[in-house]
Structures are given as structure tokens and as C-alpha cells.
Short mmCIF file of C-alpha atoms in Angstrom, two decimals:
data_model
loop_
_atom_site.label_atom_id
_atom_site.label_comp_id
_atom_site.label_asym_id
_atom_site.label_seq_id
_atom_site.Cartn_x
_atom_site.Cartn_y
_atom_site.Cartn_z
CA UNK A 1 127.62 -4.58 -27.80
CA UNK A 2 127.16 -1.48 -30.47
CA UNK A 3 125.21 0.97 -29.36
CA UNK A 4 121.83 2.11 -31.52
CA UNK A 5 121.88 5.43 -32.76
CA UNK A 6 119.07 7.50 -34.44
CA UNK A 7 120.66 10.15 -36.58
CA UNK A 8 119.36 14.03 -35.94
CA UNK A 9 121.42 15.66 -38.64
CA UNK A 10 122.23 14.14 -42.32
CA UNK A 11 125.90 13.12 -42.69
CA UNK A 12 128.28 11.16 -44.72
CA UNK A 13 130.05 8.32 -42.39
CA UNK A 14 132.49 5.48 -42.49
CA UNK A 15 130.65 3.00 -41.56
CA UNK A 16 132.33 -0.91 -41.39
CA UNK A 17 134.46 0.64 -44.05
CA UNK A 18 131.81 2.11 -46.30
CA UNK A 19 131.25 5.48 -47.18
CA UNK A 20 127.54 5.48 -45.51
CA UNK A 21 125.35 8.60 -46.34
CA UNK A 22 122.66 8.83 -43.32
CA UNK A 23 119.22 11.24 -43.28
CA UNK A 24 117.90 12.21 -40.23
CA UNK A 25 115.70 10.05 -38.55
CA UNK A 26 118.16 7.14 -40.00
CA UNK A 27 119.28 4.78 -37.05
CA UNK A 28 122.35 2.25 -37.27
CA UNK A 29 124.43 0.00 -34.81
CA UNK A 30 128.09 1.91 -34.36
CA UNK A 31 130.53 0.52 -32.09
CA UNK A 32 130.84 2.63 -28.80
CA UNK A 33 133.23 5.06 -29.02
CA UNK A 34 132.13 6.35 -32.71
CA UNK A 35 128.71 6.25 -30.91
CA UNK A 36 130.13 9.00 -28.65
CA UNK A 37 131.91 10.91 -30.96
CA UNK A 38 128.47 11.17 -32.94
CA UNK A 39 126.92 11.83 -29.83
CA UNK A 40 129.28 14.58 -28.36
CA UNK A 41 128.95 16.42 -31.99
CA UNK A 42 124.90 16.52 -31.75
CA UNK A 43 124.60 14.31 -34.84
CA UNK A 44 122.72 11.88 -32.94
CA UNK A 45 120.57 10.46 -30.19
CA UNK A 46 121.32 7.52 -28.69
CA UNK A 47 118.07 5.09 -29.33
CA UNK A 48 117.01 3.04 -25.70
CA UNK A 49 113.51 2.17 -27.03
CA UNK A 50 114.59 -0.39 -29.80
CA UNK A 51 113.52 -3.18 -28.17
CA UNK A 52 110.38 -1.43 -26.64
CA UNK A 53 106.56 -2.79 -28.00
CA UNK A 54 106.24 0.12 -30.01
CA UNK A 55 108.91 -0.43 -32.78
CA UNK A 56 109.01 -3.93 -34.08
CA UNK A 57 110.51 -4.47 -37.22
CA UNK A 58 108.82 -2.54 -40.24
CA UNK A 59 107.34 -4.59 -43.04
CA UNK A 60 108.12 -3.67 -46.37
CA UNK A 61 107.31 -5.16 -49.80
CA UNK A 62 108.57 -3.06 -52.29
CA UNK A 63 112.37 -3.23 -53.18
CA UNK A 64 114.54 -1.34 -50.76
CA UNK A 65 117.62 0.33 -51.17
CA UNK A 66 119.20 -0.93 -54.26
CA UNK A 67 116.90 -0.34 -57.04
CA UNK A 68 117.40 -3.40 -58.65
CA UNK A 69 116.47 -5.95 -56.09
CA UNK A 70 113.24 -7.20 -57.47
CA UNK A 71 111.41 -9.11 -54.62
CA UNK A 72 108.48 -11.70 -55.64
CA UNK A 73 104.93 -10.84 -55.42
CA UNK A 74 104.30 -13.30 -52.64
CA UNK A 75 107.49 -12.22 -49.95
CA UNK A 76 107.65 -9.61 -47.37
CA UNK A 77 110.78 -8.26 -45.47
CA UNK A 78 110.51 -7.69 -42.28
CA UNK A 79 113.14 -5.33 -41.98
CA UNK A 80 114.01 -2.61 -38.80
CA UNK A 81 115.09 0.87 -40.71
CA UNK A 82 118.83 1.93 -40.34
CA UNK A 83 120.06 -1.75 -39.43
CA UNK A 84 122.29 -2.80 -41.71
CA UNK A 85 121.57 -5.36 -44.35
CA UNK A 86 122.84 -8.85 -45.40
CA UNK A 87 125.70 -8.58 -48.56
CA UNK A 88 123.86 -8.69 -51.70
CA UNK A 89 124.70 -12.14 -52.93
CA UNK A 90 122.50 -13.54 -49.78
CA UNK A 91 119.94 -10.81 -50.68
CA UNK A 92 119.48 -12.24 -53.76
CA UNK A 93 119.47 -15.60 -53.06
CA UNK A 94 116.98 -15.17 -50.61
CA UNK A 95 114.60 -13.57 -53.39
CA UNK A 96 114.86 -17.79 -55.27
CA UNK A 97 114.97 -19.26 -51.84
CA UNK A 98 111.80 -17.76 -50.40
CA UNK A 99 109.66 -18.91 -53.21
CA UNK A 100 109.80 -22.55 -51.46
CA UNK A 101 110.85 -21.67 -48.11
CA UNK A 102 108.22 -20.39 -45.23
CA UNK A 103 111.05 -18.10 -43.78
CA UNK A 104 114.65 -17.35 -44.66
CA UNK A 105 116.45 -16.47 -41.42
CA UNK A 106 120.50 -15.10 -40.81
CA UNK A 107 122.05 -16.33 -38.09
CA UNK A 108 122.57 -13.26 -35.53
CA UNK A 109 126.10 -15.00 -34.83
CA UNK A 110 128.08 -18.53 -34.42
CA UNK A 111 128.54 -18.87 -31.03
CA UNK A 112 125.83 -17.65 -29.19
CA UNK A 113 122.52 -19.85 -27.52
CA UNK A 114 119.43 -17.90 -26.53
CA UNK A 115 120.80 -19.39 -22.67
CA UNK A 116 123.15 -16.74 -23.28
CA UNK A 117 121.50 -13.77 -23.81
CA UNK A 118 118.80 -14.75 -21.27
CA UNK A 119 115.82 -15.13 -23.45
CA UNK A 120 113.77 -17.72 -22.12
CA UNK A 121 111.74 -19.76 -23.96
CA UNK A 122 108.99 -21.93 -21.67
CA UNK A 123 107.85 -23.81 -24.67
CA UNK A 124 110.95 -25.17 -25.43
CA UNK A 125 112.66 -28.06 -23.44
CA UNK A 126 116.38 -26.54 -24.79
CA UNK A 127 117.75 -22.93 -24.75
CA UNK A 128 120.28 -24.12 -26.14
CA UNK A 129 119.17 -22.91 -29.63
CA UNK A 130 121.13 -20.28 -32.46
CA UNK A 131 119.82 -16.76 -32.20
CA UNK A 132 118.60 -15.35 -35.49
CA UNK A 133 119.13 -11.82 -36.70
CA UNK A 134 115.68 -10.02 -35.90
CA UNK A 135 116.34 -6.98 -38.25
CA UNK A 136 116.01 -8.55 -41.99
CA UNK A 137 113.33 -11.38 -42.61
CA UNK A 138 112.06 -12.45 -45.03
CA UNK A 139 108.96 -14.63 -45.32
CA UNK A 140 106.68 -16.14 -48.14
CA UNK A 141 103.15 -14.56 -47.64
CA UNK A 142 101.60 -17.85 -47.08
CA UNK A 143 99.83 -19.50 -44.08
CA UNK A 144 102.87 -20.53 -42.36
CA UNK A 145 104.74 -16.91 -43.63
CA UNK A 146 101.78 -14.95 -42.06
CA UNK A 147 100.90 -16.70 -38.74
CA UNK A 148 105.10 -16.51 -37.85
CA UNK A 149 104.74 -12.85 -38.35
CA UNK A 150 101.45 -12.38 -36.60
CA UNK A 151 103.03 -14.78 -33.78
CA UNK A 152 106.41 -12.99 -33.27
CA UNK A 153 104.14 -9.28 -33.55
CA UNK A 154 102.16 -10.84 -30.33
CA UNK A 155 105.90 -11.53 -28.80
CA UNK A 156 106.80 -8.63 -29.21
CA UNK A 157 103.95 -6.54 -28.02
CA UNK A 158 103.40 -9.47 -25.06
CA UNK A 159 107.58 -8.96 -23.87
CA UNK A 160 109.13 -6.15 -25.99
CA UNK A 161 111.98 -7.93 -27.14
CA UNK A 162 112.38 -8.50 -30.86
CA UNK A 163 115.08 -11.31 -31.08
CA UNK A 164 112.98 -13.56 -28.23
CA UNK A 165 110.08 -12.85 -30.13
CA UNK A 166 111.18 -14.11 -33.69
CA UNK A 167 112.84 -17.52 -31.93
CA UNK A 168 109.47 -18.15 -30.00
CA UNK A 169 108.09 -17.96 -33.29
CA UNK A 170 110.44 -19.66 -35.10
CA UNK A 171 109.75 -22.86 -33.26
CA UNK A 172 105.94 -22.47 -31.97
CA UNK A 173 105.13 -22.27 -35.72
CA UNK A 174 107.59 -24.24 -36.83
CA UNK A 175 108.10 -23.35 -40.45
CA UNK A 176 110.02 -24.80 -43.49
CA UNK A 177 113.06 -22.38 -43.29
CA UNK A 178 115.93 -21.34 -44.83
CA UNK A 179 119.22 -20.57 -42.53
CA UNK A 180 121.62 -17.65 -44.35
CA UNK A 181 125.19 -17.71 -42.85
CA UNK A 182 125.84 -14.74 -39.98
CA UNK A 183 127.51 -11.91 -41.33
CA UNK A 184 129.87 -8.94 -39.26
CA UNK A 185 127.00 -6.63 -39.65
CA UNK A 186 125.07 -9.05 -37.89
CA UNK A 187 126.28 -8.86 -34.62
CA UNK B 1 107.02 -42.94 -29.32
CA UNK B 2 109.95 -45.19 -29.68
CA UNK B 3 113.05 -43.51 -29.47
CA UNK B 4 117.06 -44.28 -29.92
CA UNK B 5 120.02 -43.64 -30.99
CA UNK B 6 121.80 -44.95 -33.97
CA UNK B 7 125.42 -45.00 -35.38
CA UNK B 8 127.56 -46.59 -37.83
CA UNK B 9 131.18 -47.80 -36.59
CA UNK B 10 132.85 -50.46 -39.12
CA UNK B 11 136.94 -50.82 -38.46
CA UNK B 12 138.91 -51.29 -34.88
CA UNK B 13 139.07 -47.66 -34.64
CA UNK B 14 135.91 -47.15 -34.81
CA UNK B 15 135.07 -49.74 -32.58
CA UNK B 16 136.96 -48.09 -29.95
CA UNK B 17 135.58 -44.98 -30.67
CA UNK B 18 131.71 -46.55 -30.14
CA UNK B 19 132.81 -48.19 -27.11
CA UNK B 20 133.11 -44.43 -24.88
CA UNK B 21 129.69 -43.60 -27.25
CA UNK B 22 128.18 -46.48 -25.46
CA UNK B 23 129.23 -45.93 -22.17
CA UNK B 24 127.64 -41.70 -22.72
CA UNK B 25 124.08 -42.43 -23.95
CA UNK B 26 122.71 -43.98 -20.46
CA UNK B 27 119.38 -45.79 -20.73
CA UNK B 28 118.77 -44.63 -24.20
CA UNK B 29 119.01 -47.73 -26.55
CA UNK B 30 121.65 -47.72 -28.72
CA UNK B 31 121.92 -49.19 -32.14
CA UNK B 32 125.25 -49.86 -33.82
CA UNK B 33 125.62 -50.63 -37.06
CA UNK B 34 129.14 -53.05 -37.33
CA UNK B 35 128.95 -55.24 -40.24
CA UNK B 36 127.61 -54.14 -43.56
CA UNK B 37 124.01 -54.71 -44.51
CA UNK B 38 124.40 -56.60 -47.71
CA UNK B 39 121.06 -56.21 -48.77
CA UNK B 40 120.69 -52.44 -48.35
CA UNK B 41 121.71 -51.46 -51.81
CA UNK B 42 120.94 -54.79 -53.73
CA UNK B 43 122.12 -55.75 -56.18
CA UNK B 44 125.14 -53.72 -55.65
CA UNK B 45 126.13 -54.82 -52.55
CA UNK B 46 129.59 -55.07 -52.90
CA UNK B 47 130.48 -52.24 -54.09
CA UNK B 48 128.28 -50.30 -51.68
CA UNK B 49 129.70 -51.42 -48.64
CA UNK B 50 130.88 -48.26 -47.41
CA UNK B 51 130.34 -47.11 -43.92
CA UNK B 52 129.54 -43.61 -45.18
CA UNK B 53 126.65 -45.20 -47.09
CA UNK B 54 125.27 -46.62 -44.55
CA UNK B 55 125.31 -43.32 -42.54
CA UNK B 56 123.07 -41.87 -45.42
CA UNK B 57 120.66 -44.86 -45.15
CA UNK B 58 120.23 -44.39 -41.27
CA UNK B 59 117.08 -43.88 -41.96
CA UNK B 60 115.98 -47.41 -43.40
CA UNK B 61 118.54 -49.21 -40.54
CA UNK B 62 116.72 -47.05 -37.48
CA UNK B 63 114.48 -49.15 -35.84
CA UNK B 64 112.93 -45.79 -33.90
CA UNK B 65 110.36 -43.53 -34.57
CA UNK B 66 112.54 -40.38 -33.70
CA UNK B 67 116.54 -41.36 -33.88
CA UNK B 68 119.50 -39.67 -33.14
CA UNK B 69 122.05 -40.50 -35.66
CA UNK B 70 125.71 -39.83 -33.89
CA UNK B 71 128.99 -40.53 -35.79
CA UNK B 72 130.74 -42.84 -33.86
CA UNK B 73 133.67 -39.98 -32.60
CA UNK B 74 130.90 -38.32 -30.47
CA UNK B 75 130.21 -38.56 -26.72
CA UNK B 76 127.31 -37.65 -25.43
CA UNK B 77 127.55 -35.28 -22.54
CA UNK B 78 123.74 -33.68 -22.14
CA UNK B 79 120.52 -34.20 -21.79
CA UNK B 80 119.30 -35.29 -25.39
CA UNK B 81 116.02 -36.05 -24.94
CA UNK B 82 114.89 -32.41 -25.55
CA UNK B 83 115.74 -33.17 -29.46
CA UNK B 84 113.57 -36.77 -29.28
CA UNK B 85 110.71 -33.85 -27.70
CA UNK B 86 110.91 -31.76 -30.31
CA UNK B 87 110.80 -34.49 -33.00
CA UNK B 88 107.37 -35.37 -30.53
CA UNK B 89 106.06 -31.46 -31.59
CA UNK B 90 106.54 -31.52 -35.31
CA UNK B 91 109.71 -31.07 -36.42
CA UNK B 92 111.40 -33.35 -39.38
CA UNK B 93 114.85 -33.14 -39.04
CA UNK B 94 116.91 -31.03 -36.10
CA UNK B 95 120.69 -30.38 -36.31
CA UNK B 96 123.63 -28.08 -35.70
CA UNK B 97 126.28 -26.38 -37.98
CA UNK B 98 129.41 -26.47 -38.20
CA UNK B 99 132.72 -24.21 -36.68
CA UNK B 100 133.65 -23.27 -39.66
CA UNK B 101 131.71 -20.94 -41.65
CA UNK B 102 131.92 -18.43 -44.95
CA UNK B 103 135.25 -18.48 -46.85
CA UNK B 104 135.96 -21.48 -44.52
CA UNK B 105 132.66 -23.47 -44.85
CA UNK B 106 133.19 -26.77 -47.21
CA UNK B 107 137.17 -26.16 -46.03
CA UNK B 108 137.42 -30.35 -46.84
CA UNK B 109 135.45 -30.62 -49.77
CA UNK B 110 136.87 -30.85 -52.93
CA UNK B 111 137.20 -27.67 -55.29
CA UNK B 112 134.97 -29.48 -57.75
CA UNK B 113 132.41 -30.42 -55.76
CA UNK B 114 132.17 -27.00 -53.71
CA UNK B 115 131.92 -25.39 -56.53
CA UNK B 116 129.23 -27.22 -57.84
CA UNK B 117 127.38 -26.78 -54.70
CA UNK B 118 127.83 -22.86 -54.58
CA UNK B 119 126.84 -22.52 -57.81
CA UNK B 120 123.31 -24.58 -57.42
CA UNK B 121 122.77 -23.10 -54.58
CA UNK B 122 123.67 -19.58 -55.88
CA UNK B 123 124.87 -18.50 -52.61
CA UNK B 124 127.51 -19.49 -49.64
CA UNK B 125 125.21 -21.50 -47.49
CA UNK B 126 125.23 -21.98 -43.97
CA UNK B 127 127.51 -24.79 -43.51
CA UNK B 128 125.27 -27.56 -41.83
CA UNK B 129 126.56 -30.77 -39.61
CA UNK B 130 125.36 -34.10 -40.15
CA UNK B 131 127.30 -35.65 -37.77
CA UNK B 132 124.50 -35.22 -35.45
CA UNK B 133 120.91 -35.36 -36.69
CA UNK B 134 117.98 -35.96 -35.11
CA UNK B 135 115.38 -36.80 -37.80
CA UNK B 136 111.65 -38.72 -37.26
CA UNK B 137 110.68 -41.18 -39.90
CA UNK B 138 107.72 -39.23 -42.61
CA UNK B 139 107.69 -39.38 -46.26
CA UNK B 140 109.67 -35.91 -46.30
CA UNK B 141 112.74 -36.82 -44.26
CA UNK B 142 112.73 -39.92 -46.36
CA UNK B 143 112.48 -38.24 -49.61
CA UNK B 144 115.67 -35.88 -48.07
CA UNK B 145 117.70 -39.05 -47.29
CA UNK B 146 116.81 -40.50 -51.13
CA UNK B 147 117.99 -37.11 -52.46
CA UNK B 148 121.30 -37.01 -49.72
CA UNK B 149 122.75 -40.83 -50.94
CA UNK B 150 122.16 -40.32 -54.62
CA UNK B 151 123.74 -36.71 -54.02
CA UNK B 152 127.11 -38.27 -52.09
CA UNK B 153 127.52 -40.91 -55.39
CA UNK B 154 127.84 -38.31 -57.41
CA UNK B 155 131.24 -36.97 -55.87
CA UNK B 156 131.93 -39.81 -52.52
CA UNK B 157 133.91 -38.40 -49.98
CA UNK B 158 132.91 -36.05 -47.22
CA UNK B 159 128.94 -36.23 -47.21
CA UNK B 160 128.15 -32.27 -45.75
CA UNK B 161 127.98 -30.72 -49.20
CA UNK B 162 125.42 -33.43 -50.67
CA UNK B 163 123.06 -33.11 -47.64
CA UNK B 164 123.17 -29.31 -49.03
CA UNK B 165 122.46 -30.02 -52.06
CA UNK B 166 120.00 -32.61 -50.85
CA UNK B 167 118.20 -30.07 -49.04
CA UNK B 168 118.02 -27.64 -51.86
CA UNK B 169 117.03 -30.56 -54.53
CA UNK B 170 114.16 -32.68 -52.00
CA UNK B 171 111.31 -31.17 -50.96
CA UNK B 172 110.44 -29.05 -48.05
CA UNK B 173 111.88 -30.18 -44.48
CA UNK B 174 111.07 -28.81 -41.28
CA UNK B 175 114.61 -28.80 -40.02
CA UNK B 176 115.05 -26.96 -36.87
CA UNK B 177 118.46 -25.76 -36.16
CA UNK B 178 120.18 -26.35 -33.15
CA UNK B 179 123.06 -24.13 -31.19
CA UNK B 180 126.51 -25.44 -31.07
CA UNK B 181 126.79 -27.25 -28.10
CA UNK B 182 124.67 -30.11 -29.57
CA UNK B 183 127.13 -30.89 -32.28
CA UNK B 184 130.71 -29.03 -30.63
CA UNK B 185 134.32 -29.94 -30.31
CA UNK B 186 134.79 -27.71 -27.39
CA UNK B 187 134.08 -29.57 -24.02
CA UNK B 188 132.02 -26.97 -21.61
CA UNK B 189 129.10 -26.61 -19.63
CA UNK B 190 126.68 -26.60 -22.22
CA UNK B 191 128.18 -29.14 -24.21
CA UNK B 192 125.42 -31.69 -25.06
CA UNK B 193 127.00 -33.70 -27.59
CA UNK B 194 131.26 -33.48 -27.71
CA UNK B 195 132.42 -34.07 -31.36
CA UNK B 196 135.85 -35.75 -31.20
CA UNK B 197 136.56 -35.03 -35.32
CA UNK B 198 138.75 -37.57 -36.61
CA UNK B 199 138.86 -40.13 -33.57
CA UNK B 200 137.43 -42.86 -35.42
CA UNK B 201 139.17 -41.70 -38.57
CA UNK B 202 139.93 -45.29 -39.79
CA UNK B 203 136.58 -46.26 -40.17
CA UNK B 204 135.48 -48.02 -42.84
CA UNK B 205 139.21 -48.32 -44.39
#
């Protein structure tokens, strides 16, 4: 598992082979030992709360990042600051896809059932179901769009966990979605 | 509800192949389609006597309310009535995806054809699995199986990139996705349906 660091001083990192520039108050998943490197330099705290009530993911609607990404009127991202972001090409498909979709979700990984990572799910007579990545989502703001939201929020506040939140969502509302392919900085 | 499974095995091989199906699925009825149904794509019969085409019109040969469509080279080794349950709650359609994924998805598609399919899509999908499907029987999910049989006549062959493109081209689907082990070719604990790829590889030939 990485481990999730908030960053107290800005810095200039390789980060999954990317020159990454990071502000303080940034946060990102590094593997383990770079997360102690960072940590015995002071550049960062390690984050324990990012699964706590008080941080779900962050709407935004306006583009983020790249400058060019345009997103339609009627989508929001539901996106957790200083995660890292699906490649472009699925960012922009997602910006035609969500115009008919409810929800377009990224698999968190491949292999992986909720069974595995011990989120339960009471509603639901399998737990044998993918895990979606709870940092990037992006949903149309109509009725479906907006009560999968305001029903993964209540998960969240209700348990504290982000990823069991969304997939209780996911399939107590039950919306038309979209399924991106997993990516490494997914996992 | 009326619930069931269904498959498609034409050819010895197959027939083999649907005889260890049989003997997995317990008191859950079973249809098998053997023979071709010569009035499923009149007046063309003949021509469209393919077992693959009859896969794509599961959904006119299912005599159930919810089905589970398995290719004949599966065993079933779980519980599968949680997918018939969550056909009960709503969904459309519920399914798996397959091992291989990114540069590796479409792997035994042609070039033409994949490309195609990237380029309508506009992105590297998430490569779904048909082999197992749980779908109910609503105007959508027919609309989706319309949309996957005229998509598979446009190339033939392997049918995973037209239910793609079927998806992308019918119109909306709840289609819940399901974790690996209901569609896997690794035999575990959680297995709930084993896909043995290529066991009844003669069928239809």
C-alpha cells in the first residue's frame, strides 16, 4: 500500500517518472520508502485522516489542472486534491461519455473484490464485486448523478470510508455507468 | 420471477464441454441450445446458422425472466443466484471483464476491427466479458442485443468488441459490473463461475 502524504514545503519530485512540482498543502500517494525519505527531510506529513468523515472527495466543476480540459455544463468531478489523475485520453473521453452516462467510474484495480479489502456491503447478496477508484468521478448533474453523490456523502459521513462509500452507492442507486480501465496510478 | 440458465453448445466438443456445465448448475434449469433455430433469422436461415449467432440472440431463445447466459467451456463453481437477485433489484445487464486489459485488451480481435472500435469509442475501453452475462428481459437489454448481432455482422469473429460497440451505439443499460471470480480462469475460493477458454473450441465448426 502507498502511503498518503500532505506536502509542508513546495518541491519539485519524481513522481511515477514525472517531474511533479508539489505546493504545500498538496497531498499524493508515494510508495513507502520515498514516503520516508520525504518524511525524514521535513517536506511532509504523513496524512492518517484520509479516510476520516471530514475529507470526502472535493467537488469541482471548473477545469482542473490542464487548462484545456473543457468539462460540460452539466458534469461534476468528484475529485480528492493531490491524488493523481487518470491519463488524459480517458480524461477526455470521459468529458463525451458523461453526457449519456449517470457516472463514469475507473476501476481501482483488476484483481481485487470488495471481500478483499473488507468492505462490507449488507445490501448486497455478493462481495464479490470490482472496487472503483474513489478519488476521480465524474457524474452527469442529473437525478441519478446527484442522489449517487448525496448517497455515497451519507456513506461516508455514516462509516468514514470513501471507497465503501462510492460502491454502496454505486449499486443502491444503481446508475447507467460508464467503467474506464484501471490505471498504475490507480492503485 | 422465473429464472435459468442458458447456453449455446453445437459440435461434439461442445457437447462434451456442456455435459460438466450440466452436472455444475444444480437445481437451476438449464437450457441448451444444440441444433440451430432455423427460424431465428428468417429468411436467412442458412447462412445464419452460426453458433455465435445464436449466442447474440440469447435473448429471444431464453425462456426466463432473468438468465444467465454461460458459454458452454464454463463450470459453475458458486453460488449464482446473487446475480438472478440483483437482476430482482433493477439492474439490466450484470457481467465481468476480462484478464487482459490496456495494450492487451482486444489481444484476439482483428487489427481492423480494434481499430475501428478504439476509434468510435475514442478511448481504450475496459475490456468487458460476455462469456458470462446475466441480463433480464426489458426493452433496453433488448435494444443492446439488436445493436450487439448487427454489430458482430459487420466484422464475424470474436463477438467482445461488438458488444462494445453495442454498448456505446444502444441506448442506456444499467449494467452492473461484476469482480473476476464470476467470469475467471483461475480455480480458487472465490471462484463462482471457472472459464475453461478454448475447451469447447470446436464449436460450431
Amino acid at each position: 500500500m502507498p502511503t498518503h502524504v500532505e506536502f509542508i514545503r513546495g518541491m519539485t519530485l519524481n513522481y511515477e517518472g514525472r517531474q511533479v512540482s508539489v505546493r504545500p498543502g498538496d497531498r499524493l500517494h508515494v510508495d513507502n520508502s520515498l514516503a520516508a525519505r520525504l518524511k525524514r527531510t521535513g517536506n511532509v506529513r504523513l496524512v492518517t485522516d484520509d479516510l476520516a468523515p471530514s475529507e470526502p472527495a472535493v467537488e469541482y466543476r471548473a477545469p482542473i489542472k490542464t487548462s484545456w480540459l473543457d468539462w460540460p455544463e452539466n458534469a461534476a468531478m468528484m475529485w480528492t486534491p493531490g491524488t493523481p489523475l487518470p491519463p488524459n485520453d480517458q480524461l477526455v473521453a470521459a468529458q463525451g461519455i458523461i453526457q449519456s452516462y449517470d457516472v463514469v467510474l475507473w476501476l481501482q484495480d483488476y484483481e481485487h473484490v470488495a471481500r478483499d479489502l473488507n468492505i462490507r456491503l449488507p445490501d448486497l447478496p455478493t462481495d464479490l464485486v470490482p472496487v472503483f477508484y474513489p478519488h476521480f468521478v465524474v457524474v452527469q448533474l442529473n437525478e441519478w448523478g446527484q442522489e449517487l453523490v448525496a448517497y455515497w456523502r451519507q456513506q461516508v459521513a455514516e462509516h468514514g470510508n470513501l471507497t465503501a462509500g462510492l460502491l454502496a452507492a454505486y449499486w443502491h442507486i444503481k446508475p447507467i455507468a460508464a467503467y474506464m480501465p484501471a490505471w498504475g496510478g490507480a492503485k | 420471477m422465473s429464472y435459468g440458465i442458458i447456453t449455446v453448445a453445437f459440435g461434439q466438443a461442445a457437447q462434451v464441454s456442456v455435459q460438466r456445465l450440466k452436472r455444475s448448475v444444480g437445481d437451476i434449469p438449464l437450457e441448451v441450445i444444440d441444433q440451430p433455430c432455423h427460424d431465428l433469422y428468417p429468411p436467412y436461415s442458412d447462412e445464419f446458422n452460426n453458433w455465435q449467432l445464436h449466442k447474440l440472440a440469447v435473448d429471444r431463445l431464453s425462456p426466463f425472466e432473468y438468465t444467465l447466459y454461460l458459454d458452454a467451456d464454463t463450470v459453475v463453481q458458486g453460488d449464482v443466484m446473487a446475480g438472478f437477485e440483483l437482476l430482482d433489484q433493477g439492474w439490466d445487464v450484470l457481467m465481468s471483464f476480462s484478464e487482459k486489459q490496456g495494450g492487451r485488451a482486444m489481444w484476439h480481435i482483428g487489427p481492423e476491427e480494434r481499430d475501428y472500435t478504439v476509434q468510435l469509442l475514442r478511448h481504450q475501453p475496459l475490456q468487458l466479458q460476455a462469456g458470462v452475462l446475466f441480463f433480464a428481459k426489458n426493452p433496453a437489454v433488448t435494444a443492446l442485443f439488436a445493436a450487439w448481432r448487427h454489430e458482430w455482422m459487420c466484422y464475424g469473429g470474436k463477438d467482445q468488441a461488438a458488444f462494445l460497440r453495442a454498448l456505446h451505439n444502444s441506448g442506456p443499460v444499467r449494467l452492473g459490473l461484476l469482480g473476476r471470480p464470476w467470469n475467471t480462469s483461475k480455480s480458487d475460493a472465490q471462484t463462482q463461475v471457472l472459464h475453461r477458454f478454448g475447451a469447447a473450441r470446436m464449436v460450431g465448426r
